PDB file of C-alpha atoms in Angstrom:
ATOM      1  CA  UNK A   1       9.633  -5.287   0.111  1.00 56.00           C
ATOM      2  CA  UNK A   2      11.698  -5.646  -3.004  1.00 64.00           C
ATOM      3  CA  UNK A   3      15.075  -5.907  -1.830  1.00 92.00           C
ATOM      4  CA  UNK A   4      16.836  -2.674  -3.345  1.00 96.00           C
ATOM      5  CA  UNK A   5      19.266  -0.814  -1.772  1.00 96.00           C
ATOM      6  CA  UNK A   6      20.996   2.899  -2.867  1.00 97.00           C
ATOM      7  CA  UNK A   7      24.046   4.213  -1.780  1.00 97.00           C
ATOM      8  CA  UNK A   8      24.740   6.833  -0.592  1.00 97.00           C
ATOM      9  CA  UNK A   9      21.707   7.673   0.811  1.00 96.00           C
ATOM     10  CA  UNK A  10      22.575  11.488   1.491  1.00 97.00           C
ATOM     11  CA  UNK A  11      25.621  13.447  -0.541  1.00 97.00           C
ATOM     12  CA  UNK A  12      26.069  16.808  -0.791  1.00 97.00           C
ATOM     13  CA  UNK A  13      29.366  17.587  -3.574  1.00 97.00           C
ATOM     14  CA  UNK A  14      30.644  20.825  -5.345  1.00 97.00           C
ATOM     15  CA  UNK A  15      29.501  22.108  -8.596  1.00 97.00           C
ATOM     16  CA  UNK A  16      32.254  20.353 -11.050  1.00 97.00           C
ATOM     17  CA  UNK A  17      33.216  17.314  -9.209  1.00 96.00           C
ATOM     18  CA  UNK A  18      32.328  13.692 -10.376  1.00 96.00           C
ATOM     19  CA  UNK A  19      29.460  11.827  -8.315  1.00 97.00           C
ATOM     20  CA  UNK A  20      28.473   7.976  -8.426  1.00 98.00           C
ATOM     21  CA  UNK A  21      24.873   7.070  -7.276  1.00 98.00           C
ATOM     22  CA  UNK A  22      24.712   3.262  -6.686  1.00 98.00           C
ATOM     23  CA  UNK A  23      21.456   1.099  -7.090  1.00 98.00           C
ATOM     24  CA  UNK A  24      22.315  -2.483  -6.041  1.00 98.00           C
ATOM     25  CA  UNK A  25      19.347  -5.095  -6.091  1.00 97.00           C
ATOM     26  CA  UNK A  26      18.482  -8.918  -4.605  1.00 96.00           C
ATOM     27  CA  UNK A  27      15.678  -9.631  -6.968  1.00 92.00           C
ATOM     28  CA  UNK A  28      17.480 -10.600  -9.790  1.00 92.00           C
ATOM     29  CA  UNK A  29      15.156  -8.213 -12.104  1.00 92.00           C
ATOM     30  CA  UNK A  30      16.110  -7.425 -15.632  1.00 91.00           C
ATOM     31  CA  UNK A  31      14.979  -4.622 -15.730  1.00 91.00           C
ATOM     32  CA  UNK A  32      16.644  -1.309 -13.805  1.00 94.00           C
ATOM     33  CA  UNK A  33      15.821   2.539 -13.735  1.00 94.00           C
ATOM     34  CA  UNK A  34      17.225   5.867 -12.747  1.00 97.00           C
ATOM     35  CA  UNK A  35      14.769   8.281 -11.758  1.00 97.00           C
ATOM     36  CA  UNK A  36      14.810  11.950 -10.568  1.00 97.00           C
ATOM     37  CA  UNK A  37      12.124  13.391  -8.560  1.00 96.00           C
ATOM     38  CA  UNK A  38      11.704  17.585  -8.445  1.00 93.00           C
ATOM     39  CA  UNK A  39       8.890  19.598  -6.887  1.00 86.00           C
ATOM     40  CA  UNK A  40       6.266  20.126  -9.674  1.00 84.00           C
ATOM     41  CA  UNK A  41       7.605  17.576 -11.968  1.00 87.00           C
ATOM     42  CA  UNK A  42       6.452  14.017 -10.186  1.00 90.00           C
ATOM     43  CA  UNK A  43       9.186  11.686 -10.981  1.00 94.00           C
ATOM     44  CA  UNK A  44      10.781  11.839 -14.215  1.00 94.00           C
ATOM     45  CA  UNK A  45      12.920   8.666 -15.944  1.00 94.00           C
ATOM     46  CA  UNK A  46      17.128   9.775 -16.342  1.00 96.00           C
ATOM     47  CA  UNK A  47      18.287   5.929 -17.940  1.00 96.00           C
ATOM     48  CA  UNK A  48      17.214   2.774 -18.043  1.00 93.00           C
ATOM     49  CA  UNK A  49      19.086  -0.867 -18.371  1.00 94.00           C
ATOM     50  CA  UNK A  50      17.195  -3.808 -19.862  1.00 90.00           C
ATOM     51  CA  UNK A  51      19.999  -6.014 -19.150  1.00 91.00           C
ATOM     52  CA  UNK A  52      23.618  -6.187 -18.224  1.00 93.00           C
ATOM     53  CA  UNK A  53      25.756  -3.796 -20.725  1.00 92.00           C
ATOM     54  CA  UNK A  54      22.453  -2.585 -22.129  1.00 94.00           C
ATOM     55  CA  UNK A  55      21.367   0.858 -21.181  1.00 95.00           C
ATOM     56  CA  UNK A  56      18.898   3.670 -22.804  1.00 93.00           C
ATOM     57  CA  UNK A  57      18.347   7.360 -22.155  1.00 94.00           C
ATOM     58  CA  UNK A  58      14.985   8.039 -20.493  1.00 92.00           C
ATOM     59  CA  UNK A  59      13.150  11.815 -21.354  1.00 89.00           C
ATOM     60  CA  UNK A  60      16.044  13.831 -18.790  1.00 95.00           C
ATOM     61  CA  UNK A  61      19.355  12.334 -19.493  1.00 95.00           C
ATOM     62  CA  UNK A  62      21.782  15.665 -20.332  1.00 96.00           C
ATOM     63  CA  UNK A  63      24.445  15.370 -18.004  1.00 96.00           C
ATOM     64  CA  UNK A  64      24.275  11.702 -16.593  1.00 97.00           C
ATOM     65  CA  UNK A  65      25.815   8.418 -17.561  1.00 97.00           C
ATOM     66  CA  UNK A  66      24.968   4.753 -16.500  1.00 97.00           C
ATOM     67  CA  UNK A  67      26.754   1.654 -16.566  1.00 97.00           C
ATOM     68  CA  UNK A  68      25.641  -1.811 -15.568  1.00 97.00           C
ATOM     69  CA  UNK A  69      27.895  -4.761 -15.689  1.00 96.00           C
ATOM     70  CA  UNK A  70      26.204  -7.186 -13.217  1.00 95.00           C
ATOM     71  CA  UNK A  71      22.470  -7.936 -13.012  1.00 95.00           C
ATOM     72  CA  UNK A  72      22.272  -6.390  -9.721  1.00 96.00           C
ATOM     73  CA  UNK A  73      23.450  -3.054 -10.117  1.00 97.00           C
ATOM     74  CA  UNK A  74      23.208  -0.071 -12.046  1.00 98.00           C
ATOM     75  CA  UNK A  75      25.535   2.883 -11.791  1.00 98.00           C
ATOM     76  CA  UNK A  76      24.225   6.498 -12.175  1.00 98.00           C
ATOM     77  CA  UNK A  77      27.251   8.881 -12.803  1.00 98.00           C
ATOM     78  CA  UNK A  78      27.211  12.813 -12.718  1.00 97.00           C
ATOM     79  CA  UNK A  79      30.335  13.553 -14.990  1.00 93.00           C
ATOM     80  CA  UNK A  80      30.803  17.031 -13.607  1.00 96.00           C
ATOM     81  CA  UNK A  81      27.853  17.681 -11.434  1.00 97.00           C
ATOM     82  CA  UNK A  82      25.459  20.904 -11.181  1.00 97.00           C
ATOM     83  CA  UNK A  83      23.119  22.921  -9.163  1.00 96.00           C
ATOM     84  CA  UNK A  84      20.452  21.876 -11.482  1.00 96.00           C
ATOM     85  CA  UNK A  85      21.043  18.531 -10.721  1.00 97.00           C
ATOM     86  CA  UNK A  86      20.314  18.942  -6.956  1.00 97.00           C
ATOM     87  CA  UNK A  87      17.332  16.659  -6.316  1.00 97.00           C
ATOM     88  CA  UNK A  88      16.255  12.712  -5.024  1.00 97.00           C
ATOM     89  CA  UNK A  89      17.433   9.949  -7.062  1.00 98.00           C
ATOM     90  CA  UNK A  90      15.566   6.924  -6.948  1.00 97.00           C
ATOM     91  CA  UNK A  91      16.076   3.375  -8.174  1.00 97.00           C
ATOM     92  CA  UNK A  92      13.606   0.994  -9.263  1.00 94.00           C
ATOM     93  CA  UNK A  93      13.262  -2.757 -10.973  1.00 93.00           C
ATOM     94  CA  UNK A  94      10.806  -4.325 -12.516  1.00 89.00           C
ATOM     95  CA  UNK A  95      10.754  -8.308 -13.361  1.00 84.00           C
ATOM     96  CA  UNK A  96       9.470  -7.357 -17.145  1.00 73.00           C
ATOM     97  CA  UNK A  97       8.218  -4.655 -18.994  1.00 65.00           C
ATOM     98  CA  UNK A  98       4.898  -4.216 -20.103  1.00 61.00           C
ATOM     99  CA  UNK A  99       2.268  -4.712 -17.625  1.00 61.00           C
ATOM    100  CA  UNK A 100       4.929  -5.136 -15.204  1.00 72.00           C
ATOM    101  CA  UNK A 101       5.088  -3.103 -11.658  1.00 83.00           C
ATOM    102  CA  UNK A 102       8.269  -1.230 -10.526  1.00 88.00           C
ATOM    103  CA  UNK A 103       9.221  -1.218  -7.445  1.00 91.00           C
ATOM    104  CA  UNK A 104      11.624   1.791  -5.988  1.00 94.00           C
ATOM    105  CA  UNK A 105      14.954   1.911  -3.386  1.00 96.00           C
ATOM    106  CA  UNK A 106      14.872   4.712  -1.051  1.00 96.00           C
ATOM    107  CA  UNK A 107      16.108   6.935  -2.797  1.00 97.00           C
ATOM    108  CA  UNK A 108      19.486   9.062  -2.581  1.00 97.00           C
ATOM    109  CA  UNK A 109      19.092  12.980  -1.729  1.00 97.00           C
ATOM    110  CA  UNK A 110      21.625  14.689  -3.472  1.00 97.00           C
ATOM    111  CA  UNK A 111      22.738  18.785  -2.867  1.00 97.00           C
ATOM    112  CA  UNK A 112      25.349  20.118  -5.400  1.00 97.00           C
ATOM    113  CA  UNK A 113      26.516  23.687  -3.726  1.00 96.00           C
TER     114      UNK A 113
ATOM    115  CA  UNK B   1       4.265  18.321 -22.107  1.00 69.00           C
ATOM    116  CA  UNK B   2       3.317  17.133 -19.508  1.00 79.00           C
ATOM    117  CA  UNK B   3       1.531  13.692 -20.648  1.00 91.00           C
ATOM    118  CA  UNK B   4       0.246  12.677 -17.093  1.00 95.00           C
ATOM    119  CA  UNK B   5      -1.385  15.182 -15.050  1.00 95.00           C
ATOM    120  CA  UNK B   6      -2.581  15.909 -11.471  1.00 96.00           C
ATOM    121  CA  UNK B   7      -4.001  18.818 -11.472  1.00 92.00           C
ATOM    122  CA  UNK B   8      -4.544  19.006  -7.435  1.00 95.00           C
ATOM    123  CA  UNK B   9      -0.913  19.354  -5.383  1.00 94.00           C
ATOM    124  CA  UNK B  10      -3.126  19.093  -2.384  1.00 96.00           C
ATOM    125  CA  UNK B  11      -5.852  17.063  -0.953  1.00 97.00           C
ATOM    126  CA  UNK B  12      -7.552  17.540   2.952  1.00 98.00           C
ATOM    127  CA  UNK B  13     -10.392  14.915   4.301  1.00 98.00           C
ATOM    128  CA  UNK B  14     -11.582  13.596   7.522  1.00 98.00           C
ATOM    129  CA  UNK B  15     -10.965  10.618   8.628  1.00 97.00           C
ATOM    130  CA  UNK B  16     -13.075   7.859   7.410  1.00 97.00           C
ATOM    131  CA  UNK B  17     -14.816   9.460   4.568  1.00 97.00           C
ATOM    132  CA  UNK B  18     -13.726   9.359   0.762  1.00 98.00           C
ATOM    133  CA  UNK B  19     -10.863  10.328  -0.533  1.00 98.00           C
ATOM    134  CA  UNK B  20     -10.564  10.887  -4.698  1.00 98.00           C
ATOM    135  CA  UNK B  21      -7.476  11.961  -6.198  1.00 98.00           C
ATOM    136  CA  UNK B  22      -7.841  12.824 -10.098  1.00 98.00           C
ATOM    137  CA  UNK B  23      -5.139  11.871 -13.289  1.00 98.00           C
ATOM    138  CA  UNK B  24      -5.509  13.209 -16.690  1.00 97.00           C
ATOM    139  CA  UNK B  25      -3.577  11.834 -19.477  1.00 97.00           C
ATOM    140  CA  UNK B  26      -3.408  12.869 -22.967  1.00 95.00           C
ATOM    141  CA  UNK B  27      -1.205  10.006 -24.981  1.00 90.00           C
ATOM    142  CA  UNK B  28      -4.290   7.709 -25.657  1.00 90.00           C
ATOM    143  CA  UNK B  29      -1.153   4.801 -26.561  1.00 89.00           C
ATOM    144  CA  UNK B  30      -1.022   3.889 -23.117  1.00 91.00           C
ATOM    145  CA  UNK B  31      -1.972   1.115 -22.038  1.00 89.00           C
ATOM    146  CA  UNK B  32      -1.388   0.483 -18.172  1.00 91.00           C
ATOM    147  CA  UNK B  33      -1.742   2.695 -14.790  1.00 93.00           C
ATOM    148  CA  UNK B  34      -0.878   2.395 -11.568  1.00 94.00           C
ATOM    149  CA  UNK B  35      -0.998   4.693  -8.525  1.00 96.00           C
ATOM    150  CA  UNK B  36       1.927   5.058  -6.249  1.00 96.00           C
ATOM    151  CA  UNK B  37       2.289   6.232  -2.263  1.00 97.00           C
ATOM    152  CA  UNK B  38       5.193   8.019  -0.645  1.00 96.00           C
ATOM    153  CA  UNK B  39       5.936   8.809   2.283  1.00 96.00           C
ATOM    154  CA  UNK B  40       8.831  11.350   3.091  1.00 92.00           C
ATOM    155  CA  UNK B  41      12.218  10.169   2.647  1.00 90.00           C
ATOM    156  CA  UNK B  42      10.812   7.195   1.574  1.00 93.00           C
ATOM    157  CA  UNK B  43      10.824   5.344  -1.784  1.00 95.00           C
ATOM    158  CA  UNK B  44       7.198   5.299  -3.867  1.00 95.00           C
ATOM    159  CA  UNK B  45       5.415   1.996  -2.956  1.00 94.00           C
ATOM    160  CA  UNK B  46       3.099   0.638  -5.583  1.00 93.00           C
ATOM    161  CA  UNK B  47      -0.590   0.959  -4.448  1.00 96.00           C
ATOM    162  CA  UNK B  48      -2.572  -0.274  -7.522  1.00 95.00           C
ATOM    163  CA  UNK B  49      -2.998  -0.643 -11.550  1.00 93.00           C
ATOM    164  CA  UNK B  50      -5.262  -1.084 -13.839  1.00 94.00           C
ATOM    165  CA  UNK B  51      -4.865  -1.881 -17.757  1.00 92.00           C
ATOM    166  CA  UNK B  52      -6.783  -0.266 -20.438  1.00 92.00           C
ATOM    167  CA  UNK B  53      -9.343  -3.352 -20.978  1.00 93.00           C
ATOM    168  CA  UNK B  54     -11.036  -2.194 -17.572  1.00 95.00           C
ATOM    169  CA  UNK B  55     -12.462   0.333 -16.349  1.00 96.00           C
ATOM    170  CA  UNK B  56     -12.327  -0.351 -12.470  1.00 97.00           C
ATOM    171  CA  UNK B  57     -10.518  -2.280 -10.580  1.00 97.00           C
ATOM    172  CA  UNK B  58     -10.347  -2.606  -6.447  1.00 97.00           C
ATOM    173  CA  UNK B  59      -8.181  -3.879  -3.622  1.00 96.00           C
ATOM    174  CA  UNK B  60      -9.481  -3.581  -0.071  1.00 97.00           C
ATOM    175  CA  UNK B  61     -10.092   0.401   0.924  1.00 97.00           C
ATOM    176  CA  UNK B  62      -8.252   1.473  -2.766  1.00 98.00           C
ATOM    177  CA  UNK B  63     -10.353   1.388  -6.237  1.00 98.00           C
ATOM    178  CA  UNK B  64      -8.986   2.678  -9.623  1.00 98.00           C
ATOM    179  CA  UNK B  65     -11.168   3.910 -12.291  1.00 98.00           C
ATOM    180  CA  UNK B  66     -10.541   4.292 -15.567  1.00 97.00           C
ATOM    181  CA  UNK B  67     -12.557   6.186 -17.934  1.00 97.00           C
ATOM    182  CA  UNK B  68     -10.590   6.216 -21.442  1.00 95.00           C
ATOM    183  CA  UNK B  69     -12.799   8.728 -23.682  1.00 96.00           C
ATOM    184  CA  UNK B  70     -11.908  11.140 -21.026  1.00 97.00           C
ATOM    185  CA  UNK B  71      -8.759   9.718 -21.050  1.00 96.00           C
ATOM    186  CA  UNK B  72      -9.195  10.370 -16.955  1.00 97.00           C
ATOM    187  CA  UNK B  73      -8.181   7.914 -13.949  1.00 97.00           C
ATOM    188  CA  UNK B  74      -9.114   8.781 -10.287  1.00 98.00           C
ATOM    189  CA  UNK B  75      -8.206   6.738  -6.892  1.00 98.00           C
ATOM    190  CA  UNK B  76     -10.848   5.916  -4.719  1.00 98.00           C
ATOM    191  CA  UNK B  77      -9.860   5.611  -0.614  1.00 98.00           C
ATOM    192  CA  UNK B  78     -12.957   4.209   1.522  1.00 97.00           C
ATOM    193  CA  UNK B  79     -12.859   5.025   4.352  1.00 97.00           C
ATOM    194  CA  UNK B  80     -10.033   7.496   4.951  1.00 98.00           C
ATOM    195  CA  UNK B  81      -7.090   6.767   7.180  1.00 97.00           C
ATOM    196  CA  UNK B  82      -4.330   9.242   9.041  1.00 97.00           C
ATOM    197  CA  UNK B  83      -2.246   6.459   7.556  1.00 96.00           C
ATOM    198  CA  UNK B  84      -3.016   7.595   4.323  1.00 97.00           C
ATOM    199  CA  UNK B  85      -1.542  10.955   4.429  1.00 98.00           C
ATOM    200  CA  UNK B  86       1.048  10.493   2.199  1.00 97.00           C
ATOM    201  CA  UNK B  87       2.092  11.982  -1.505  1.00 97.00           C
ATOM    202  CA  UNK B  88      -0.208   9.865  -4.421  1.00 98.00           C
ATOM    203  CA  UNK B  89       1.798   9.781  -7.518  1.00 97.00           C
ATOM    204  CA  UNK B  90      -0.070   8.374 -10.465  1.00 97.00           C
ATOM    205  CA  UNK B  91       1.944   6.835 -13.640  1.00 94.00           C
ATOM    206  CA  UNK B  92       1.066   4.882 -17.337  1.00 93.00           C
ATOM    207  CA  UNK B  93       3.092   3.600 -19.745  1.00 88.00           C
ATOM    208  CA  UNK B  94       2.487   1.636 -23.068  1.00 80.00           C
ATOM    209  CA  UNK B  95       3.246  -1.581 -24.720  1.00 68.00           C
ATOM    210  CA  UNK B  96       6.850  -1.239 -26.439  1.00 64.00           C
ATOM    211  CA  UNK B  97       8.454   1.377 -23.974  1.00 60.00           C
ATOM    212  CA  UNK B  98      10.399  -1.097 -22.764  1.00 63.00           C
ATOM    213  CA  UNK B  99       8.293  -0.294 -19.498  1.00 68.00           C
ATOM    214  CA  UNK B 100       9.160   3.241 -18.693  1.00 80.00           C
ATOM    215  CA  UNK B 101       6.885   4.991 -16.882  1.00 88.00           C
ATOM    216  CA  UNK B 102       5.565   8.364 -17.505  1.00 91.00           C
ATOM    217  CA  UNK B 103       4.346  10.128 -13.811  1.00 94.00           C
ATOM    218  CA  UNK B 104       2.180  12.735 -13.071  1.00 95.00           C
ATOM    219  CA  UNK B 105       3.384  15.647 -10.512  1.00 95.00           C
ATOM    220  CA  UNK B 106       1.739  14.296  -7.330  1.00 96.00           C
ATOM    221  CA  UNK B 107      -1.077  15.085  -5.021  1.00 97.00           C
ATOM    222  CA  UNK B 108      -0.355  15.195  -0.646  1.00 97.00           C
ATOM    223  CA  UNK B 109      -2.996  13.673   0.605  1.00 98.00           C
ATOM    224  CA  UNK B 110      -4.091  14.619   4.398  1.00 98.00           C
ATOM    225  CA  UNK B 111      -6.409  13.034   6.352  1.00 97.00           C
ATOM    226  CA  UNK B 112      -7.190  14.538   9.620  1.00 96.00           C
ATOM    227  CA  UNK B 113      -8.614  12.566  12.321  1.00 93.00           C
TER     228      UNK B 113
END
């Protein structure tokens, strides 16, 4: 297994308050992704980093920030967090792009009330 | 629009016979496919890909196929396991995305023994 780790795992926060998702990886991977996954829509991409300090909105990015300032982690921020925005995070890496696999933390279940 | 499509949310076999699980596409850019498992509360966990210059390709009980005028891909299980009940998640993506991948909504797969 690749070795990438989320934290929290489980968070449940108040509509309005800041949240931090953290992806944190082993592999040394240039390549990092935030993805949300919702009933009926699969998994869909939020932001992406192709290297440290260099970050790209995927197709669902309203209301979610990244940073990444080492190699092995990338930092998914809610700036004011809604119920629309209730869902599972996941991480993922990928060596390259192209015909390159990703491989995917554990995700991060998040419940804004 | 939904680019990637599984039009199944649910799939039921017995044990040890076939299981197929269907993916239509309609972006005839891409390039590369892969089919994802996931268990619950789980991460996806890559399964098996295939790029555009084939039309098959096969790993122990799991084949791909790949027709591209019908712009259609379908996962082959032989035989079935209990083991295999799981979510199947199929993705592509195209050279000069930078690797993103676009998913389809997901089939449950159940296989009764």
């Amino acid at each position: 297994d690749a070795g990438i780790t989320q934290s929290p795992r489980h968070k449940v926060t108040e509509t309005g308050t800041p949240v931090t998702l953290r992806c944190h990886q082993t592999e040394n991977h240039r390549y990092m992704y935030w993805y949300r996954q919702d009933p009926g829509h699969g998994l869909r991409l939020i932001h992406y980093s192709y290297g440290v300090k260099d970050t790209d909105k995927g197709e669902v990015s309203d209301g979610y920030s990244v940073s990444r300032s080492k190699t092995e982690d990338f930092l998914l921020t809610l700036e004011s967090a809604t119920s629309s925005q209730t869902s599972v995070y996941f991480c993922a890496i990928s060596e390259a792009w192209g015909e390159e696999t990703q491989y995917f933390g554990p995700g991060t279940r998040l419940l804004v009330l | 629009d939904q680019q990637v499509k599984q039009n199944s949310p649910s799939l039921s076999v017995q044990e040890g016979r076939i299981s197929i699980l269907n993916c239509d596409y309609t972006n005839s850019m891409f390039d590369y496919f892969l089919w994802y498992k996931k268990y619950p509360a789980e991460g996806p966990t890559f399964l098996i890909s295939i790029s555009s210059i084939k039309d098959k390709n096969e790993d122990g009980r799991f084949t791909v196929f790949l027709n591209k005028s019908a712009k259609h891909l379908s996962l082959h299980i032989v035989p079935s396991q209990p083991g295999d009940s799981a979510v199947y998640f199929c993705a592509a993506s195209f050279s000069g995305n930078t690797g993103k991948l676009i998913f389809g909504q997901g089939t449950t797969l159940q296989v009764k023994p």
